[in-house]
Short mmCIF file of C-alpha atoms in Angstrom, two decimals:
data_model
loop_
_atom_site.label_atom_id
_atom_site.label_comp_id
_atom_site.label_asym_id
_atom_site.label_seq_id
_atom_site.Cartn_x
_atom_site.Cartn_y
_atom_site.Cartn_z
CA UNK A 1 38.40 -25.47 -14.29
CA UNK A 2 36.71 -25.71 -10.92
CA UNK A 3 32.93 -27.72 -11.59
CA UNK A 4 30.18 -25.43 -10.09
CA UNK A 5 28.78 -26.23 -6.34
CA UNK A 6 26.58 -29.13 -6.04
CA UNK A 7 24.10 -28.86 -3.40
CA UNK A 8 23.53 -31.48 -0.71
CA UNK A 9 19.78 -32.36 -0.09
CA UNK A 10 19.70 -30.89 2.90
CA UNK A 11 20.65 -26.68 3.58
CA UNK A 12 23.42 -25.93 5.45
CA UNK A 13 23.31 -23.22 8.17
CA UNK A 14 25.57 -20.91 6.36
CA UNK A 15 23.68 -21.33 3.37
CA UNK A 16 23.22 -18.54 1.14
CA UNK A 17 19.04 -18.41 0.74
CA UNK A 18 17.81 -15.65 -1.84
CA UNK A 19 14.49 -14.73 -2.97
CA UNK A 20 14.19 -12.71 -6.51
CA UNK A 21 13.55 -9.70 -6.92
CA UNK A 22 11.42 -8.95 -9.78
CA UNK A 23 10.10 -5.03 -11.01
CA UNK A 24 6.16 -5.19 -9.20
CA UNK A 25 3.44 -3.40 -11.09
CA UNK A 26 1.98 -0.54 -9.00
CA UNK A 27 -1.56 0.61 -8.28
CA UNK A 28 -2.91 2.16 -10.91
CA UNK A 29 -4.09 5.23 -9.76
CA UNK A 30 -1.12 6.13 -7.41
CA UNK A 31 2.01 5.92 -10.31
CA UNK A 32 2.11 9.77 -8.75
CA UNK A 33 3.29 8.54 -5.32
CA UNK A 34 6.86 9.35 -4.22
CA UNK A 35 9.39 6.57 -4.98
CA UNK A 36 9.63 3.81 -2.33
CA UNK A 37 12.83 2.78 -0.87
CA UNK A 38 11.96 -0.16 1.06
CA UNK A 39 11.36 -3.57 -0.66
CA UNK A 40 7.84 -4.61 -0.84
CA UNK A 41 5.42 -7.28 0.95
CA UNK A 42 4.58 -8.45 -2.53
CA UNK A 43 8.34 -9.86 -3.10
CA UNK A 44 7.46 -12.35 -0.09
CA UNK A 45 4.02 -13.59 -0.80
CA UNK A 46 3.50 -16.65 -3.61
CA UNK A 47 0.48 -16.64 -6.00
CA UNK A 48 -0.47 -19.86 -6.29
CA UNK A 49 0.31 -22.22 -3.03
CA UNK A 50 2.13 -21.44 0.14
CA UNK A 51 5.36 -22.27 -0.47
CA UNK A 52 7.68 -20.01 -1.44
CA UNK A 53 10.81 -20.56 -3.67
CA UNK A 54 13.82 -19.55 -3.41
CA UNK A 55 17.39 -20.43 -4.39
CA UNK A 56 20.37 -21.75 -2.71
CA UNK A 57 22.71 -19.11 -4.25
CA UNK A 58 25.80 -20.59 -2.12
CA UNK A 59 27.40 -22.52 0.60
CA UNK A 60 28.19 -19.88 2.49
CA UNK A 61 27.89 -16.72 0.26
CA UNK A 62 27.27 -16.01 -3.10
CA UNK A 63 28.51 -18.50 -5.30
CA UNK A 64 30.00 -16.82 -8.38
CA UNK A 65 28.77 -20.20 -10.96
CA UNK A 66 25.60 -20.56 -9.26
CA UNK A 67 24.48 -17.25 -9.94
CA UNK A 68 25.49 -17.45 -13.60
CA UNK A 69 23.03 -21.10 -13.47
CA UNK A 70 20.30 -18.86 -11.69
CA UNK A 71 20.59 -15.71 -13.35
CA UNK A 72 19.54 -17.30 -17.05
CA UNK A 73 16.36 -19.06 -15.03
CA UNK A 74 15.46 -16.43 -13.33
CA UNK A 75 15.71 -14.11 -16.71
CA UNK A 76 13.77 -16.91 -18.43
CA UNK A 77 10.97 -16.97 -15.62
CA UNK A 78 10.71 -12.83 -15.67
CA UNK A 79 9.59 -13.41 -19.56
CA UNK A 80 7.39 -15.70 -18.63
CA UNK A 81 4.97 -13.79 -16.26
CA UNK A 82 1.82 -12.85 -17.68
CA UNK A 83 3.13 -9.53 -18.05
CA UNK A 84 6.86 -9.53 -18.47
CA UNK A 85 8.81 -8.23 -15.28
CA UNK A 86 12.32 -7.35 -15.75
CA UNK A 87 14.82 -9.51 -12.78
CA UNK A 88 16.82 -7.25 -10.86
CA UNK A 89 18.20 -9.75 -8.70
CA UNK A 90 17.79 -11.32 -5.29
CA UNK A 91 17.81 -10.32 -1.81
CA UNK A 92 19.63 -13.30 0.69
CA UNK A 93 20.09 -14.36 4.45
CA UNK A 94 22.19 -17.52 5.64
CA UNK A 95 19.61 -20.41 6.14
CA UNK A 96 20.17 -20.08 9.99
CA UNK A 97 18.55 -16.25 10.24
CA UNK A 98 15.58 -18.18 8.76
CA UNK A 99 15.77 -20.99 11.19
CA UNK A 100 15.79 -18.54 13.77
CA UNK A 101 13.21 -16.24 12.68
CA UNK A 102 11.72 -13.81 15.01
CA UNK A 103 9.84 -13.77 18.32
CA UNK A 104 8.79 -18.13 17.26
CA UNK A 105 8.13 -17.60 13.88
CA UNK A 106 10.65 -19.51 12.36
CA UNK A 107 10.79 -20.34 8.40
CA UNK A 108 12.77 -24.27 7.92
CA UNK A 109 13.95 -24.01 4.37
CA UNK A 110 13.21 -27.27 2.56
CA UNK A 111 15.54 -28.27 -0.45
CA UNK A 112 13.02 -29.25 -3.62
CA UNK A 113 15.43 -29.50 -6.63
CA UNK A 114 13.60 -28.97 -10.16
CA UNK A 115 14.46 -31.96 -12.37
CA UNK A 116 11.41 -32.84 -14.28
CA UNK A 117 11.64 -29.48 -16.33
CA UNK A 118 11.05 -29.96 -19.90
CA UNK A 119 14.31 -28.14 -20.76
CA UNK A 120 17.51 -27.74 -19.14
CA UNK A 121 16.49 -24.20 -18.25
CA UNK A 122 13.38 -25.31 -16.67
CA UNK A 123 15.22 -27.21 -14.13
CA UNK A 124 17.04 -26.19 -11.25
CA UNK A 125 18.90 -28.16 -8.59
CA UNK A 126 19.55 -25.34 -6.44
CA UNK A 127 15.27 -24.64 -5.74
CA UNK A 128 14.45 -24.64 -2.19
CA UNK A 129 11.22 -23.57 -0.58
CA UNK A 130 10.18 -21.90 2.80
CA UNK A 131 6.48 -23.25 3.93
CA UNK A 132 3.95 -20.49 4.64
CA UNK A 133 1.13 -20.43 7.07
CA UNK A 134 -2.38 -19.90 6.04
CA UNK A 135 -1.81 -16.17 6.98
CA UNK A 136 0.40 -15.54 4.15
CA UNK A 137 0.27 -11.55 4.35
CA UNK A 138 1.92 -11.58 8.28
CA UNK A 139 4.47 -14.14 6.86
CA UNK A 140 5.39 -12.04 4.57
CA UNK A 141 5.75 -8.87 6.90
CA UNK A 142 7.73 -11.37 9.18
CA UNK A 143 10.13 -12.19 6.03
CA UNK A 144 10.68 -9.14 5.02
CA UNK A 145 11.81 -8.07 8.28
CA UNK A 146 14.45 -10.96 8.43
CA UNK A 147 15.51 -10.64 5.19
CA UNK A 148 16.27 -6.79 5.05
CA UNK A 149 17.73 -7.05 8.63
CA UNK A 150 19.95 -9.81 8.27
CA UNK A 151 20.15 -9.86 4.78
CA UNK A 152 21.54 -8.34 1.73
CA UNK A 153 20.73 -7.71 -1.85
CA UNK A 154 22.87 -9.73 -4.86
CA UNK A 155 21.79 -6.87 -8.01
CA UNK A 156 21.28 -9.50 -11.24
CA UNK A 157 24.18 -9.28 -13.87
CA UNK A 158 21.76 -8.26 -16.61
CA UNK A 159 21.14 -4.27 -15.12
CA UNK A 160 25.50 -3.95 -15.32
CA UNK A 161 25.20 -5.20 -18.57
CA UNK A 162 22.24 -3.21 -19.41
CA UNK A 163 23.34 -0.08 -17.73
CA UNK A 164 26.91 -0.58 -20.13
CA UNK A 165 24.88 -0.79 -23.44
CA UNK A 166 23.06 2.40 -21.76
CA UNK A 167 26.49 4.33 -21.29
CA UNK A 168 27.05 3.07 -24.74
CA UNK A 169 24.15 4.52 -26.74
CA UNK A 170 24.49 7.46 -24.71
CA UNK A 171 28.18 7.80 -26.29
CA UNK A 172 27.29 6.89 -29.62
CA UNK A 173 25.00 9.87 -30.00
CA UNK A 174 27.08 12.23 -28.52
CA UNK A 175 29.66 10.94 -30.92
CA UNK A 176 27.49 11.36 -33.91
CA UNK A 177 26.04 14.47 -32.75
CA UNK A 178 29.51 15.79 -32.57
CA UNK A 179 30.57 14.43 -36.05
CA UNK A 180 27.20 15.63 -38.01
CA UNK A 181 28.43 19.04 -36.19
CA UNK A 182 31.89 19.20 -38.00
CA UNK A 183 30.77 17.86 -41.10
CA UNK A 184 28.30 20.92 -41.37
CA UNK A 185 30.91 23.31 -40.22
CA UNK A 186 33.62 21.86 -42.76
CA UNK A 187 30.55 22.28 -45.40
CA UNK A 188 29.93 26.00 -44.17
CA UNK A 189 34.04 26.41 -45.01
CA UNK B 1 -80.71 47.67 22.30
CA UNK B 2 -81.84 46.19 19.19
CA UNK B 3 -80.05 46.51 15.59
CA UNK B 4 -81.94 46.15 12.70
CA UNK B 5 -81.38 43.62 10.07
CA UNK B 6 -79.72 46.16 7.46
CA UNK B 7 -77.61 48.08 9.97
CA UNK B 8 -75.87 45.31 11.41
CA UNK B 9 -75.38 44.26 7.36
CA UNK B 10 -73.87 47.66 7.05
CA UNK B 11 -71.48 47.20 10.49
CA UNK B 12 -70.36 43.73 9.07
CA UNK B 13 -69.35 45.09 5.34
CA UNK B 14 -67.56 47.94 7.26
CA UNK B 15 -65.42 45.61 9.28
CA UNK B 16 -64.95 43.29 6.44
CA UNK B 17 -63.56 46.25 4.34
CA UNK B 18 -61.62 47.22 7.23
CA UNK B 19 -59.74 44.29 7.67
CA UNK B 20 -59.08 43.70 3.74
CA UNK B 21 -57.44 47.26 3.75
CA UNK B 22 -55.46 47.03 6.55
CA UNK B 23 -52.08 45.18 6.52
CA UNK B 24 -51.47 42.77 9.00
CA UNK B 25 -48.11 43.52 10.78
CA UNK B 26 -46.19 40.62 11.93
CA UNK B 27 -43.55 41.08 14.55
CA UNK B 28 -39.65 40.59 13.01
CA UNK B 29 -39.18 37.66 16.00
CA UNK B 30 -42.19 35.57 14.43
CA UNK B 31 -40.95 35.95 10.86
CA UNK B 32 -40.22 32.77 9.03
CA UNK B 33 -37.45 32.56 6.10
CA UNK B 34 -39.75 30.34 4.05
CA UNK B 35 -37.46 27.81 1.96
CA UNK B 36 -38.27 24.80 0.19
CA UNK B 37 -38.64 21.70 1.32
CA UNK B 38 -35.35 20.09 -0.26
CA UNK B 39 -32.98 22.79 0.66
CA UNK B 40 -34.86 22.95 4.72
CA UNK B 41 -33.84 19.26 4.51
CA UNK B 42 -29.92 19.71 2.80
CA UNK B 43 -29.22 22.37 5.63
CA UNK B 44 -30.87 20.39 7.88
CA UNK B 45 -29.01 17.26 9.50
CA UNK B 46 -30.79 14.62 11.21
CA UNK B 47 -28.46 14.27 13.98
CA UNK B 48 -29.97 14.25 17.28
CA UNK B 49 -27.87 16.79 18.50
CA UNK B 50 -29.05 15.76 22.91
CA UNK B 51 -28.19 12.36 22.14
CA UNK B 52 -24.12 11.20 22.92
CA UNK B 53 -24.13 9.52 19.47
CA UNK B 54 -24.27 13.19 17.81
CA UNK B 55 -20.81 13.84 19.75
CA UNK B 56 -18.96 10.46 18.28
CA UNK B 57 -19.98 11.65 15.19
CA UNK B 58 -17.78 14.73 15.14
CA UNK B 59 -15.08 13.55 12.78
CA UNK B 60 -11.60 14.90 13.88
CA UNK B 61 -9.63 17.30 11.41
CA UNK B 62 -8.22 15.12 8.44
CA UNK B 63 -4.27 14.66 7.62
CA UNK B 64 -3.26 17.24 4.65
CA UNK B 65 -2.51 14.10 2.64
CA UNK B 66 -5.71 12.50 3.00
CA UNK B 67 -7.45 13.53 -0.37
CA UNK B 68 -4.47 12.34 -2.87
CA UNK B 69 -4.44 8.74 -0.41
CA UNK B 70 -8.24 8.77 -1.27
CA UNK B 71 -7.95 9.93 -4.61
CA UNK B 72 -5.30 7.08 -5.09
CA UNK B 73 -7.63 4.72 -4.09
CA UNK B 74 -10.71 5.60 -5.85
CA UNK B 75 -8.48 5.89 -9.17
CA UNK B 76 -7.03 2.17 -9.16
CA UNK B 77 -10.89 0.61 -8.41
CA UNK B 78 -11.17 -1.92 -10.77
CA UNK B 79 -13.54 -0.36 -13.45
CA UNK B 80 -17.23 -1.67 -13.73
CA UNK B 81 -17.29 -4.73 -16.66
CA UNK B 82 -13.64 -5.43 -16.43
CA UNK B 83 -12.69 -8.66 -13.93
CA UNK B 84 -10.75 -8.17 -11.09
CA UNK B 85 -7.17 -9.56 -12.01
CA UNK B 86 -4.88 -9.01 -8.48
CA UNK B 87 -1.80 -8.25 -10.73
CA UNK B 88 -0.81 -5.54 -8.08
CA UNK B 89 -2.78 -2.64 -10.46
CA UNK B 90 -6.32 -3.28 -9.36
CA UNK B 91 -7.88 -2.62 -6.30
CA UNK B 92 -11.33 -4.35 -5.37
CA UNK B 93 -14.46 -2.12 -4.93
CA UNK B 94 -14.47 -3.43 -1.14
CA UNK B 95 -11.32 -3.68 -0.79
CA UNK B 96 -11.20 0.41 -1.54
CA UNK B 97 -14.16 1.33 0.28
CA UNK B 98 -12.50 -0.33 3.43
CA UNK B 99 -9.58 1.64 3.19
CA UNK B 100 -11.21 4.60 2.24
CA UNK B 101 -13.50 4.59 5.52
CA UNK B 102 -10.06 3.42 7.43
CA UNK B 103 -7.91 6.67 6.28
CA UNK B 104 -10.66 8.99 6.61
CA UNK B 105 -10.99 8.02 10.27
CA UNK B 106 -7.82 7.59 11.50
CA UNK B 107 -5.40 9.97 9.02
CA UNK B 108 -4.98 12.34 11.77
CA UNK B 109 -3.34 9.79 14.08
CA UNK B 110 -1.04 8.37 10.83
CA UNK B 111 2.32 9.25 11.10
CA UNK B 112 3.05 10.83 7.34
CA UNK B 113 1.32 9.93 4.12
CA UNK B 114 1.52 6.19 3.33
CA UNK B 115 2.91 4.70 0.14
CA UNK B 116 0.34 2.43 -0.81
CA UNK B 117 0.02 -0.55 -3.16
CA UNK B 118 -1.60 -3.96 -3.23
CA UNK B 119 -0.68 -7.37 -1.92
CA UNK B 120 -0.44 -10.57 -3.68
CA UNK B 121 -3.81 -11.49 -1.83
CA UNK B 122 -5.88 -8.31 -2.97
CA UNK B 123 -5.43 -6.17 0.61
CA UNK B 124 -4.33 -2.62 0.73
CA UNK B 125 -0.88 -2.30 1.98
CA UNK B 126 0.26 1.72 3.43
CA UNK B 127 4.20 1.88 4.25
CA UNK B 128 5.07 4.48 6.90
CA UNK B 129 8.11 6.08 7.75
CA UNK B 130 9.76 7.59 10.62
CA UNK B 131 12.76 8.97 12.71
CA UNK B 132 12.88 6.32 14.70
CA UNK B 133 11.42 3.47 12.73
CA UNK B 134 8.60 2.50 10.47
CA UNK B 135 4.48 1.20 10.41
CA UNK B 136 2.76 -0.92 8.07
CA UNK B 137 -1.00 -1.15 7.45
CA UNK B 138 -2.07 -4.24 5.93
CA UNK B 139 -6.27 -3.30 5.69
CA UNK B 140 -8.18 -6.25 4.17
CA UNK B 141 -12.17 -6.57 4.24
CA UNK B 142 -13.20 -6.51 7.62
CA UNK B 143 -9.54 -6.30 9.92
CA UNK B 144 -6.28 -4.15 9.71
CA UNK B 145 -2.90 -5.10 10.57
CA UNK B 146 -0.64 -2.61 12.09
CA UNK B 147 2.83 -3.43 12.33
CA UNK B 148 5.20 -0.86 14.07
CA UNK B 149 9.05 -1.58 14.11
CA UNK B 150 10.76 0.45 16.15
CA UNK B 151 14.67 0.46 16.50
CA UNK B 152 14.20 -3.74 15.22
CA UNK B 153 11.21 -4.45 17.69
CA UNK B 154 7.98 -5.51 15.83
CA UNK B 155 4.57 -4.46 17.71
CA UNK B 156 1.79 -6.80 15.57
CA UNK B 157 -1.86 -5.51 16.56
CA UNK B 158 -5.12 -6.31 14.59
CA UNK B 159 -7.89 -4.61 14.80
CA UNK B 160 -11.57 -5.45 12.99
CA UNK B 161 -12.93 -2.99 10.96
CA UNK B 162 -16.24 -1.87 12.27
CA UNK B 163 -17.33 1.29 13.07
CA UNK B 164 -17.90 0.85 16.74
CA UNK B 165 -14.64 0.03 17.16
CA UNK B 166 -12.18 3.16 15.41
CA UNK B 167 -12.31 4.70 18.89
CA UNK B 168 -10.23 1.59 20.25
CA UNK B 169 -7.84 1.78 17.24
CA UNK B 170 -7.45 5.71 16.74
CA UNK B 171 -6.16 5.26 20.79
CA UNK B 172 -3.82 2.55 20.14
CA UNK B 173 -2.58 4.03 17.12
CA UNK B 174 -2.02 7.09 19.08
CA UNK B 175 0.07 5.99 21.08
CA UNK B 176 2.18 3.66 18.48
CA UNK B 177 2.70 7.06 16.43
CA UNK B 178 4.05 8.29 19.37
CA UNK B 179 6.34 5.57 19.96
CA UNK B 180 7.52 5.88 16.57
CA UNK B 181 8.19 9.22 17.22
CA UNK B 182 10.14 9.12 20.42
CA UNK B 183 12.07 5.67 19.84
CA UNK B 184 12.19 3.16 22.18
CA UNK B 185 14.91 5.67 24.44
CA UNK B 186 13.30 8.76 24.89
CA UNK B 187 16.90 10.62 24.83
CA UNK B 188 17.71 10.02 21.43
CA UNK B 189 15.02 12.93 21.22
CA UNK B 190 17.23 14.77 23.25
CA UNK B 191 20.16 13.91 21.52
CA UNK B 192 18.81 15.22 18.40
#
């Protein structure tokens, strides 16, 4: 069996950079709004510093292992929000797009491995980091651009699986609807 | 000619009763609609209406959508005694009343009603849509950012909030709308 990717300490061009996607609450007093298609500012923009992570999901696409590794942190780190989010997976552009950036705003990805987690799950060797002005908000209009121009989106295993056990409940009842039906017709007999 | 003492008594008492039995007629012109105070002053506004600043004050007619944006707003203010947490559901008191003076002042000049929701950092974030490409407002305190992409361009413009200076932004936004409208090739509006 094939050992998963190991990533060098520096990011390759053709690296495969992601950022999660996790469900954002909305306003509170606008849940009547039509849907939005787009992907949000708030998926670029960091709480706490101005750096913000994101994974190395592959050399030079999606990495089939490494999203298996990512997708039980990321999972883990939805439960841990103050609120739970749910993951719904990430949205990627080759390192170089970043490097590039647009009209001299460019975004160098720095590699910064997790390995002082105090689990296994709390580490992660394939953590990288883009550093963020002081005007995080235009940053993160900048990013967004780049990433849903150049980009695309990598949906998290968990929503197939949910949306199986979905089809699957959905069957079930009809099932037992169906069977509580004939059991009351064979009674009528 | 003289007049006695009691006769020109007499002459007075007649003219007094005449003019307490006749009724004074006003003409209509002079009539006054008397009204209280309060309500003179509630119909009453204290523009000067000579003076040029009576004419800036004449607010332009407001976007269809601009009572559910403000209604929006006012409805995700964070509620008096609870503290502000930005967790994306909140909206500061300032933070609304910005925005709130920024739609009602510009929403005819908008292209289509915004989706709005919060940033990370507490500012009010509107998503546009168009044909031919799309606008974000980012409106914080005192200064909105307008970004307009249109067909992958980005136009960045910031503008500070005050109220001197909405003339300056309702013109540039003007003519970003209408950017947004035509595309960057004026015959893909042909084409169409």
């Amino acid at each position: 069996m094939a050992k998963r990717w190991q990533p060098n300490s520096t990011i390759g061009k053709n690296e495969a950079i992601g950022r999660r996607l996790f469900d954002e609450p909305m306003l509170i007093g606008a849940t009547d709004q039509p849907k939005y298609e787009g992907i949000l500012l708030r998926h670029f923009e960091e709480n706490r510093d101005n750096e913000l992570s994101v994974d190395r999901l592959g050399q030079s696409g999606i990495n089939k292992k490494v999203k298996k590794y990512l997708q039980q942190r990321a999972t883990n780190a939805a439960k841990g929000f103050h609120k739970q989010k749910s993951f719904n997976g990430w949205i990627f552009v080759q390192k170089q797009a970043l490097e590039l950036g647009y009209k001299g705003r460019q975004f160098p990805t720095l590699a910064s491995p997790i390995t002082d987690g105090e689990t296994e799950i709390d580490n992660n060797i394939y953590h990288a980091h883009i550093s963020l002005s002081d005007n995080s908000e235009i940053d993160a209009f900048y990013l967004k651009h780049i990433f849903t121009t150049k980009g695309k989106i990598e949906n998290s295993d968990t929503n197939s699986i949910q949306g199986k056990s979905r089809t699957s409940i959905v069957l079930l009842s009809y099932l037992r609807s169906l069977y509580n039906l004939l059991r009351k017709k064979n009674s009528d007999i | 000619m003289e007049i006695s003492k009691d006769k020109s008594k007499n002459i007075a008492r007649h003219f007094a009763d005449y003019i307490d039995s006749t009724p004074i007629i006003i003409p209509t012109a002079l009539k006054v609609d008397y009204s209280p105070p309060a309500l003179i002053e509630s119909f009453s506004p204290s523009y000067d209406y000579s003076s040029d600043s009576y004419v800036l004050e004449i607010r332009p007619v407001s976007a269809e959508w601009l009572h559910r944006i403000r209604s929006r707003i006012i409805n995700s203010i964070t509620p008096i005694g609870m503290i502000y947490e930005n967790n994306g559901q909140w909206l500061k008191q300032e933070i609304a009343d910005t925005a709130n003076d920024f739609f009602d002042k510009t929403s005819d000049v908008l292209p289509a009603e915004p989706f709005i929701y919060s940033s990370r950092k507490g500012s009010l974030v509107a998503e546009y849509k168009s044909d031919f490409g799309t606008m974000t407002n980012i409106i914080s305190q005192d200064k909105v950012v307008i970004f307009t992409v249109i067909d992958n361009d980005i136009i960045e413009k910031s503008f500070p909030l005050k109220s001197d200076k909405y003339a300056s932004i309702r013109k540039d936004l003007l003519s970003l709308v209408n950017a947004l409208n035509r595309g960057n090739h004026g015959e893909k509006v042909a084409a169409k």
